Coordinates of C-alpha atoms in Angstrom, one line a residue:
M172 CA 89.2 102.2 109.3
V173 CA 85.5 102.9 108.5
G174 CA 83.5 99.9 109.7
E175 CA 80.7 98.1 107.9
T176 CA 78.0 99.9 109.8
G177 CA 79.6 103.3 109.1
R178 CA 79.9 102.4 105.5
E179 CA 76.2 101.6 105.2
E180 CA 75.3 104.8 106.9
V181 CA 77.3 106.8 104.6
M182 CA 75.9 105.1 101.6
A183 CA 72.4 105.6 102.8
V184 CA 73.0 109.4 103.3
T185 CA 74.6 109.6 99.9
E186 CA 71.6 108.0 98.1
T187 CA 69.1 110.4 99.6
A188 CA 71.3 113.4 98.9
R189 CA 72.1 113.1 95.2
D190 CA 69.4 115.6 94.5
P191 CA 70.5 119.0 95.7
A192 CA 67.1 119.9 96.6
A193 CA 66.6 116.8 98.9
A194 CA 65.6 117.7 102.5
A195 CA 68.4 117.4 105.1
G196 CA 68.6 118.4 108.6
P197 CA 71.3 120.9 109.4
H198 CA 73.1 118.6 111.9
E199 CA 73.2 115.4 109.7
P200 CA 76.8 114.5 108.9
G201 CA 78.5 114.9 105.6
W202 CA 76.9 115.5 102.2
A203 CA 73.3 115.4 103.4
G204 CA 74.1 118.2 105.9
F205 CA 75.5 120.6 103.4
S206 CA 73.5 123.7 102.5
S207 CA 71.4 123.7 99.3
A208 CA 73.9 126.1 97.7
T209 CA 76.9 124.0 98.4
R210 CA 75.2 120.8 97.0
T211 CA 74.0 122.6 94.0
W212 CA 77.2 124.1 93.2
F213 CA 79.1 120.9 93.6
L214 CA 76.8 119.0 91.4
D215 CA 77.0 121.7 88.7
A216 CA 80.8 121.6 88.9
F217 CA 81.0 117.8 89.1
P218 CA 77.8 116.2 87.5
T219 CA 78.9 112.7 88.4
G220 CA 78.5 113.6 92.1
P221 CA 80.9 112.9 94.9
T222 CA 83.5 110.2 94.8
P223 CA 83.3 107.4 97.5
V224 CA 86.3 108.9 99.3
Q225 CA 84.6 112.3 99.5
E226 CA 81.4 110.8 100.8
R227 CA 83.2 108.9 103.6
A228 CA 85.4 111.9 104.4
W229 CA 82.3 114.2 104.7
A230 CA 80.6 111.6 106.9
A231 CA 83.6 111.3 109.3
I232 CA 84.2 115.1 109.3
G233 CA 80.5 115.8 109.9
R234 CA 80.6 113.5 112.9
G235 CA 83.5 115.7 114.3
E236 CA 86.0 112.9 114.0
N237 CA 89.7 113.4 113.2
A238 CA 90.3 111.9 109.7
L239 CA 93.2 110.6 107.6
V240 CA 92.1 110.5 104.0
I241 CA 94.2 108.3 101.8
A242 CA 93.4 108.3 98.0
P243 CA 95.1 108.6 94.7
T244 CA 96.1 112.0 93.3
G245 CA 93.0 113.5 91.6
S246 CA 90.4 111.8 93.7
G247 CA 89.2 115.1 95.3
K248 CA 90.7 114.8 98.8
T249 CA 91.6 118.5 99.1
L250 CA 88.2 119.7 98.1
A251 CA 86.6 117.1 100.4
S252 CA 88.4 118.6 103.4
F253 CA 87.8 122.1 102.4
L254 CA 84.1 121.9 101.3
S255 CA 83.0 120.9 104.8
A256 CA 84.7 123.9 106.3
I257 CA 83.5 126.2 103.6
D258 CA 79.9 125.1 104.1
R259 CA 80.1 125.4 107.9
L260 CA 81.7 128.9 107.7
G261 CA 79.2 130.1 105.4
R262 CA 76.4 129.1 107.7
L263 CA 77.8 130.6 110.9
D264 CA 76.1 133.9 110.6
A265 CA 73.3 133.0 108.3
G266 CA 69.6 132.3 108.9
E267 CA 67.8 130.5 111.7
E268 CA 70.3 127.7 111.9
A269 CA 72.8 130.1 113.5
R270 CA 70.9 130.2 116.6
E271 CA 72.1 126.7 117.7
R272 CA 75.7 127.4 116.5
P273 CA 78.5 129.0 118.5
E274 CA 78.7 132.6 118.2
P275 CA 81.4 133.7 115.6
T276 CA 84.6 135.0 117.1
D277 CA 87.3 137.0 115.3
G278 CA 90.3 134.9 114.1
V279 CA 91.3 132.1 112.0
R280 CA 88.8 129.2 112.0
V281 CA 90.4 126.8 109.5
L282 CA 94.2 126.3 109.4
Y283 CA 95.6 124.6 106.2
I284 CA 99.2 123.4 106.6
S285 CA 101.2 122.8 103.4
P286 CA 104.6 121.3 103.3
L287 CA 105.4 123.6 100.3
K288 CA 105.0 127.4 100.0
A289 CA 104.1 126.9 96.4
L290 CA 101.4 124.3 97.2
G291 CA 99.8 126.8 99.6
V292 CA 99.5 129.5 97.0
D293 CA 98.1 126.9 94.6
V294 CA 95.4 125.8 97.1
E295 CA 94.5 129.5 97.8
R296 CA 94.0 130.0 94.0
N297 CA 91.9 126.9 93.7
L298 CA 89.8 127.7 96.8
R299 CA 88.4 130.8 94.9
R300 CA 86.4 128.6 92.6
P301 CA 84.1 126.9 95.3
L302 CA 83.9 130.1 97.4
T303 CA 82.8 132.2 94.4
G304 CA 80.6 129.4 93.0
I305 CA 78.8 128.7 96.2
A306 CA 78.2 132.4 96.9
D307 CA 76.8 133.0 93.4
T308 CA 74.6 129.9 93.8
A309 CA 73.3 131.0 97.2
A310 CA 72.5 134.5 95.7
G311 CA 70.6 132.9 93.0
Q312 CA 68.6 130.8 95.5
D313 CA 68.1 133.8 97.7
E314 CA 69.9 131.7 100.5
P315 CA 72.0 134.0 102.9
I316 CA 75.4 132.9 103.6
A317 CA 78.4 134.5 105.4
P318 CA 81.4 135.6 103.2
V319 CA 84.5 133.5 103.8
S320 CA 87.9 135.0 103.6
V321 CA 91.2 133.4 102.8
G322 CA 94.7 134.3 103.6
V323 CA 98.3 132.9 103.0
R324 CA 101.3 133.2 105.4
S325 CA 104.6 131.8 104.5
G326 CA 108.2 132.7 104.3
D327 CA 107.5 134.7 101.2
T328 CA 104.7 136.8 102.8
P329 CA 105.7 140.6 103.0
A330 CA 105.8 142.2 106.3
A331 CA 102.9 144.5 105.5
E332 CA 100.7 141.5 104.5
R333 CA 101.7 139.8 107.8
R334 CA 100.6 142.8 109.8
R335 CA 97.3 142.7 107.8
L336 CA 96.8 139.1 108.6
R337 CA 97.3 139.8 112.3
T338 CA 94.9 142.8 112.5
R339 CA 92.3 141.3 110.1
P340 CA 92.8 137.6 110.3
P341 CA 91.0 135.5 107.5
D342 CA 88.6 132.6 108.2
I343 CA 90.9 130.3 106.3
L344 CA 94.6 130.6 106.7
I345 CA 97.0 128.7 104.5
T346 CA 100.5 128.4 105.9
T347 CA 103.5 126.1 106.4
P348 CA 104.7 124.2 109.4
E349 CA 107.6 126.8 110.0
S350 CA 105.2 129.7 109.7
L351 CA 102.7 128.1 112.2
Y352 CA 105.6 127.7 114.6
L353 CA 106.5 131.4 114.3
M354 CA 103.0 132.5 114.7
L355 CA 102.6 130.4 117.9
T356 CA 105.7 132.3 119.2
S357 CA 104.6 135.8 118.5
E358 CA 101.7 138.2 118.9
A359 CA 100.2 136.5 115.8
R360 CA 99.2 133.5 118.1
K361 CA 96.1 135.6 119.3
T362 CA 94.6 135.2 115.8
L363 CA 94.6 131.4 116.2
G364 CA 92.4 131.2 119.3
A365 CA 89.2 130.4 117.3
V366 CA 90.8 127.6 115.1
S367 CA 88.2 124.7 114.9
T368 CA 89.8 122.7 112.0
V369 CA 93.4 121.9 111.0
I370 CA 94.1 120.4 107.6
V371 CA 97.6 118.9 107.0
D372 CA 98.1 118.2 103.3
E373 CA 100.7 115.7 101.9
I374 CA 101.1 114.5 105.4
H375 CA 103.3 111.6 104.2
S376 CA 106.0 114.1 103.4
L377 CA 106.1 115.3 107.0
A378 CA 105.4 112.3 109.3
G379 CA 108.7 110.5 108.9
S380 CA 111.0 113.6 109.5
K381 CA 112.2 115.9 112.3
R382 CA 110.1 118.5 110.4
G383 CA 107.0 116.4 111.2
T384 CA 108.1 116.0 114.8
H385 CA 108.4 119.7 115.1
L386 CA 104.9 120.2 113.6
A387 CA 103.4 117.6 115.9
L388 CA 104.5 119.7 118.9
S389 CA 103.3 123.0 117.2
L390 CA 99.8 121.3 116.8
E391 CA 99.8 120.4 120.5
R392 CA 100.8 123.9 121.5
L393 CA 97.9 125.1 119.3
D394 CA 95.4 122.8 121.0
A395 CA 96.6 123.9 124.4
M396 CA 95.4 127.5 123.7
L397 CA 92.0 126.5 122.4
E398 CA 88.8 126.0 124.3
E399 CA 88.6 122.6 122.9
P400 CA 91.0 120.7 120.6
A401 CA 90.7 121.4 116.8
Q402 CA 89.5 118.7 114.4
R403 CA 92.5 117.4 112.4
I404 CA 92.2 116.2 108.9
G405 CA 95.3 114.7 107.1
L406 CA 95.5 114.2 103.3
S407 CA 97.9 112.0 101.3
A408 CA 98.0 109.6 98.2
T409 CA 101.0 107.6 99.6
V410 CA 100.8 106.5 103.2
S411 CA 102.2 103.3 104.7
P412 CA 101.4 102.0 107.3
A413 CA 98.2 104.1 107.6
R414 CA 97.9 103.6 111.4
T415 CA 101.4 105.1 112.0
V416 CA 100.5 108.2 110.0
A417 CA 97.1 108.4 111.7
D418 CA 98.8 108.3 115.1
F419 CA 101.2 111.0 114.0
L420 CA 98.1 113.2 112.9
G421 CA 96.0 112.7 116.0
G422 CA 98.6 112.4 118.8
S423 CA 96.7 111.0 121.8
R424 CA 93.4 111.4 120.2
P425 CA 91.7 108.8 117.8
V426 CA 91.7 109.2 114.0
T427 CA 89.3 107.6 111.5
I428 CA 91.3 106.2 108.5
I429 CA 89.5 106.6 105.2
E430 CA 91.0 104.8 102.2
A431 CA 90.0 104.6 98.6
D432 CA 88.4 101.3 97.5
S433 CA 91.2 100.8 94.9
A434 CA 94.7 102.0 94.3
A435 CA 95.6 104.2 91.3
N436 CA 97.0 101.2 89.3
P437 CA 99.4 103.4 87.3
D438 CA 100.6 102.4 83.8
V439 CA 104.5 102.5 84.5
A440 CA 107.0 101.2 82.0
V441 CA 110.8 101.0 82.1
S442 CA 112.2 102.5 78.8
V443 CA 115.6 102.0 77.3
P444 CA 116.1 103.7 74.0
V445 CA 119.0 101.5 72.9
D446 CA 119.2 97.8 72.2
D447 CA 122.0 97.0 74.8
M448 CA 123.1 99.4 77.6
A449 CA 126.4 97.4 77.8
A450 CA 127.2 98.5 74.1
I451 CA 125.8 102.0 73.7
P452 CA 125.9 103.1 70.1
P453 CA 127.6 106.5 69.4
A454 CA 125.5 109.5 68.8
S455 CA 126.0 112.7 67.0
V456 CA 126.2 115.7 69.3
A457 CA 127.2 119.1 68.0
G458 CA 128.9 117.5 65.0
Q459 CA 130.9 115.0 67.2
M460 CA 130.2 111.3 67.9
V461 CA 129.9 110.5 71.6
V462 CA 129.2 107.3 73.5
S463 CA 126.7 108.2 76.1
M464 CA 123.0 107.3 77.1
W465 CA 122.0 111.0 77.3
P466 CA 121.6 111.9 73.7
H467 CA 119.5 108.7 73.2
I468 CA 117.3 109.5 76.3
E469 CA 117.0 113.2 75.3
R470 CA 115.8 112.3 71.8
A471 CA 113.4 109.7 73.0
I472 CA 112.0 112.2 75.6
L473 CA 111.6 114.8 72.8
D474 CA 109.7 112.2 70.7
H475 CA 107.3 111.7 73.6
V476 CA 106.9 115.4 74.1
L477 CA 105.9 115.9 70.4
Q478 CA 103.3 113.1 70.6
H479 CA 101.5 114.6 73.5
R480 CA 100.0 117.9 74.5
T481 CA 101.6 118.2 77.9
T482 CA 104.5 116.2 79.4
V483 CA 106.4 116.7 82.7
V484 CA 109.7 115.1 83.0
F485 CA 111.1 114.5 86.6
V486 CA 114.7 114.3 87.4
N487 CA 116.6 113.9 90.7
S488 CA 118.7 117.1 90.8
R489 CA 118.6 120.7 89.8
G490 CA 121.8 120.4 87.7
V491 CA 120.3 117.6 85.6
C492 CA 117.1 119.6 85.4
E493 CA 118.8 122.6 83.8
R494 CA 121.1 120.5 81.4
L495 CA 118.2 118.4 80.2
T496 CA 116.0 121.4 79.5
A497 CA 118.7 123.1 77.5
H498 CA 119.4 119.8 75.6
L499 CA 115.7 119.3 74.8
N500 CA 115.4 122.8 73.4
E501 CA 118.6 122.4 71.4
E502 CA 117.4 119.1 69.9
Y503 CA 114.0 120.7 69.2
A504 CA 115.9 123.7 67.4
N505 CA 118.0 121.2 65.4
R506 CA 114.9 119.3 64.1
F507 CA 112.6 122.2 63.4
G508 CA 114.7 125.4 63.3
G509 CA 113.9 128.6 65.1
E510 CA 114.6 129.6 68.7
A511 CA 111.3 128.8 70.4
A512 CA 111.7 126.7 73.6
I513 CA 109.6 123.5 73.9
A514 CA 110.7 122.9 77.6
K515 CA 111.3 125.0 80.7
S516 CA 112.8 124.1 84.1
H517 CA 111.0 124.1 87.4
H518 CA 112.9 123.6 90.7
G519 CA 113.7 125.2 94.0
S520 CA 116.4 127.6 92.7
V521 CA 114.0 129.1 90.1
S522 CA 112.4 132.3 91.4
K523 CA 108.8 132.1 92.7
D524 CA 107.5 134.3 89.9
Q525 CA 109.2 132.3 87.2
R526 CA 108.0 129.0 88.7
L527 CA 104.4 130.4 88.6
A528 CA 104.8 131.5 85.0
V529 CA 105.9 128.1 84.0
E530 CA 103.0 126.5 85.9
N531 CA 100.5 128.7 84.2
E532 CA 102.0 128.1 80.7
L533 CA 101.9 124.4 81.1
K534 CA 98.3 124.5 82.6
S535 CA 97.1 126.7 79.6
G536 CA 98.7 124.4 77.1
S537 CA 101.1 127.1 75.7
L538 CA 104.1 125.1 77.0
R539 CA 104.5 121.5 75.9
C540 CA 107.1 120.2 78.4
V541 CA 108.3 121.1 82.0
V542 CA 111.5 119.4 83.4
A543 CA 111.1 119.4 87.2
T544 CA 112.7 118.1 90.4
S545 CA 110.6 117.3 93.5
S546 CA 109.2 120.9 93.2
L547 CA 106.2 119.6 91.3
E548 CA 105.8 116.3 93.2
L549 CA 103.4 117.4 95.9
G550 CA 100.1 118.1 94.3
I551 CA 100.5 121.6 92.6
D552 CA 97.6 121.9 90.1
M553 CA 99.2 121.7 86.7
G554 CA 96.1 121.2 84.8
S555 CA 95.7 118.2 82.4
I556 CA 99.1 116.4 82.1
D557 CA 99.1 113.6 79.4
L558 CA 102.5 111.9 80.3
V559 CA 105.0 111.8 83.1
L560 CA 108.6 110.7 82.5
Q561 CA 111.2 110.0 85.2
V562 CA 114.9 110.2 84.3
A563 CA 116.8 107.6 86.5
P564 CA 114.9 105.8 89.2
P565 CA 112.8 107.9 91.6
P566 CA 114.1 108.4 95.2
S567 CA 111.4 106.0 96.4
V568 CA 108.3 104.2 95.4
A569 CA 106.2 106.8 97.2
S570 CA 108.0 109.6 95.4
G571 CA 107.5 107.8 92.0
L572 CA 103.8 107.4 92.7
Q573 CA 103.4 111.1 93.5
R574 CA 105.3 112.0 90.3
I575 CA 103.6 109.6 87.9
G576 CA 100.3 110.6 89.6
R577 CA 100.6 114.0 87.9
A578 CA 99.5 112.5 84.7
N579 CA 95.8 112.1 84.1
H580 CA 95.3 114.0 87.4
A581 CA 91.5 113.6 87.6
V582 CA 88.8 111.5 89.1
G583 CA 89.1 108.1 87.6
G584 CA 92.1 109.0 85.5
R585 CA 94.9 106.3 85.2
P586 CA 98.3 107.7 85.8
R587 CA 100.7 106.9 82.9
G588 CA 104.5 107.3 82.6
A589 CA 107.9 105.7 82.1
I590 CA 111.3 105.5 83.9
Y591 CA 114.5 106.0 81.9
P592 CA 117.5 104.5 83.6
V593 CA 120.6 106.4 82.6
E594 CA 123.2 103.7 83.6
R595 CA 123.1 99.9 83.3
T596 CA 123.3 99.6 87.1
Q597 CA 120.0 101.5 87.3
L598 CA 118.0 98.9 85.4
V599 CA 117.1 96.8 88.3
D600 CA 116.3 99.7 90.5
A601 CA 114.0 101.1 87.8
A602 CA 112.3 97.8 87.4
V603 CA 111.7 97.4 91.2
A604 CA 110.4 100.9 91.4
A605 CA 108.0 100.5 88.6
E606 CA 106.7 97.2 90.0
G607 CA 106.4 98.8 93.5
M608 CA 104.4 101.6 91.9
R609 CA 102.1 99.3 90.1
T610 CA 101.4 97.3 93.2
G611 CA 101.4 100.1 95.7
A612 CA 104.4 98.8 97.6
I613 CA 105.1 102.1 99.5
E614 CA 108.0 102.2 101.8
N615 CA 106.9 102.2 105.5
T616 CA 106.9 105.6 107.4
E617 CA 108.7 105.6 110.8
L618 CA 108.2 108.6 113.2
V619 CA 111.3 110.4 114.5
T620 CA 110.7 109.9 118.1
N621 CA 112.0 111.7 121.2
A622 CA 114.1 114.3 119.2
L623 CA 115.4 116.3 122.2
D624 CA 116.8 119.1 120.0
V625 CA 113.4 119.7 118.6
L626 CA 111.9 119.5 122.1
A627 CA 114.5 122.1 123.2
Q628 CA 113.6 124.5 120.6
Q629 CA 109.8 124.2 121.1
T630 CA 110.3 124.5 124.9
V631 CA 112.0 127.8 124.6
A632 CA 109.3 129.0 122.2
A633 CA 106.5 127.9 124.5
V634 CA 107.8 129.6 127.7
S635 CA 108.8 132.7 125.7
V636 CA 105.0 133.6 125.2
E637 CA 103.5 132.5 128.5
E638 CA 104.5 130.9 131.9
T639 CA 104.1 127.2 131.6
P640 CA 104.5 124.7 134.6
A641 CA 106.9 121.9 133.7
D642 CA 104.3 119.2 134.5
R643 CA 101.8 120.7 132.3
W644 CA 104.3 121.2 129.4
F645 CA 105.4 117.6 129.9
E646 CA 101.8 116.5 129.4
T647 CA 101.4 118.6 126.3
V648 CA 104.6 117.1 124.8
R649 CA 103.6 113.6 125.5
R650 CA 100.3 114.1 123.6
A651 CA 102.3 114.4 120.4
A652 CA 102.8 110.9 118.8
P653 CA 106.6 111.3 118.4
Y654 CA 107.0 112.0 122.2
A655 CA 104.3 109.6 123.5
A656 CA 107.0 107.4 125.1
L657 CA 109.3 110.3 126.2
P658 CA 110.9 109.4 129.5
R659 CA 110.6 112.0 132.2
E660 CA 114.3 111.7 132.8
S661 CA 115.0 112.8 129.2
F662 CA 112.5 115.7 129.5
D663 CA 114.1 116.9 132.7
S664 CA 117.5 116.8 131.1
V665 CA 116.4 119.2 128.4
L666 CA 115.0 121.6 131.0
E667 CA 118.2 121.4 133.0
L668 CA 120.2 122.1 129.8
L669 CA 118.2 125.1 128.8
S670 CA 118.4 126.4 132.4
G671 CA 122.2 126.3 132.3
A672 CA 122.8 123.4 134.6
Y673 CA 125.4 121.8 132.2
T674 CA 128.9 123.0 131.5
C675 CA 130.3 122.0 128.1
A676 CA 132.3 119.1 129.8
D677 CA 129.2 117.9 131.6
L678 CA 127.2 117.9 128.5
A679 CA 129.7 115.9 126.6
E680 CA 129.5 113.2 129.3
E681 CA 125.7 113.1 129.3
D682 CA 124.9 110.0 127.2
L683 CA 121.2 110.2 127.6
F684 CA 121.1 113.8 126.0
T685 CA 123.9 113.6 123.5
Q686 CA 122.6 110.4 121.8
H687 CA 119.6 112.4 120.7
V688 CA 121.1 115.8 120.0
F689 CA 124.5 115.1 118.4

């Protein structure tokens, strides 16, 4: 946590730097240390100035600390993490200041890790604004800055583009945990030798899973090939407890926790469109009277959609997503005639191009409603969303906060939404979830520790690219938080398994290993 002394220092720096022309030494941390072009662009784009979270994040990042930034959706976390990197990269080759800075090297310098491929593409698109804006501002001020390149590598990246990324690596690479693992286990690893900053977005969605355990080892493998460990920055709106996730981010190294002064305080209601869920009145559907909550919910949702410019409706399965979208469009056609659709679906089975088209239509205001699963939960920029509705209780309070947080997604905006229980038995769950979202009672994250199957996979990957002594690999593994307490006996059993020491019968009797793998 940022202490009182650190808080006073940050506030003092901020007060002297509100004016973009204010004098600032190049080695001062945070906002005051940014170039004139960076500060001028930021204040032109955001006239109210930095948020407190951004100020604190920039101060910690400027001091070279690893940082976990926890703040509500729309508070500027992602820009806070990137702006420091953009400013630093722009100065690397520019002017007199470069004399005291390290000589630039070929390769990726900033690695952004996204849990979703779509979120990575969205971040790349949004990075263009500050990159272009700062470059234009610098040109107007006759301030030389170095160009900053951006690339994306994920499972959707064509082979030709992957080859280009390998031969001409960008300054900033946006990728996923899985693609990072593949890069570290191939010739592409050579492009990562100059990485100085690693940003892990939506870190809460990774920390408590084996996917996160796998990423923790990849980050330690990355650090092992660098001259000095990369600075790590984690971002999330929903983290609990913060120290557990900070430990996951930093491994054996300390992490500064930066939290917003206040929670998002969402306006969340539980809505039931009938007087008594135990005696649901019949509703007319396609000329027949049916006793079901669905027609009542669908009509209530359509009423909300018609009263707002943009609405996102979250559901918990792809099947429900498609059915609800179809029924909303049918009800809209019944009321107003015509064949125009008022709602479209967004989920993992929809093609990448179609998802992007839906996102752009909602963002531009040409589409009034999107029905989505968790595919829109993790921070994809959807523009200004007026209202978020959740059909059936969300999977967790944290998930609900992420979803409702899409509404009024802006600095100072208050998220607003409602939960529609579908069955009477969901009333209590919906009420508990709504109260938990209002009070910020997020479920605790627990790391997946000592996962020997993950260790086995990463061990094979590590030794496939370079000869690694067992003791050194053990030290690397133990630096990752999920393996901080890994017994040497368990580690050795993995090596023995991989070297063929066990027969099938032996492995079945090896309790130490099987309890983790099977």
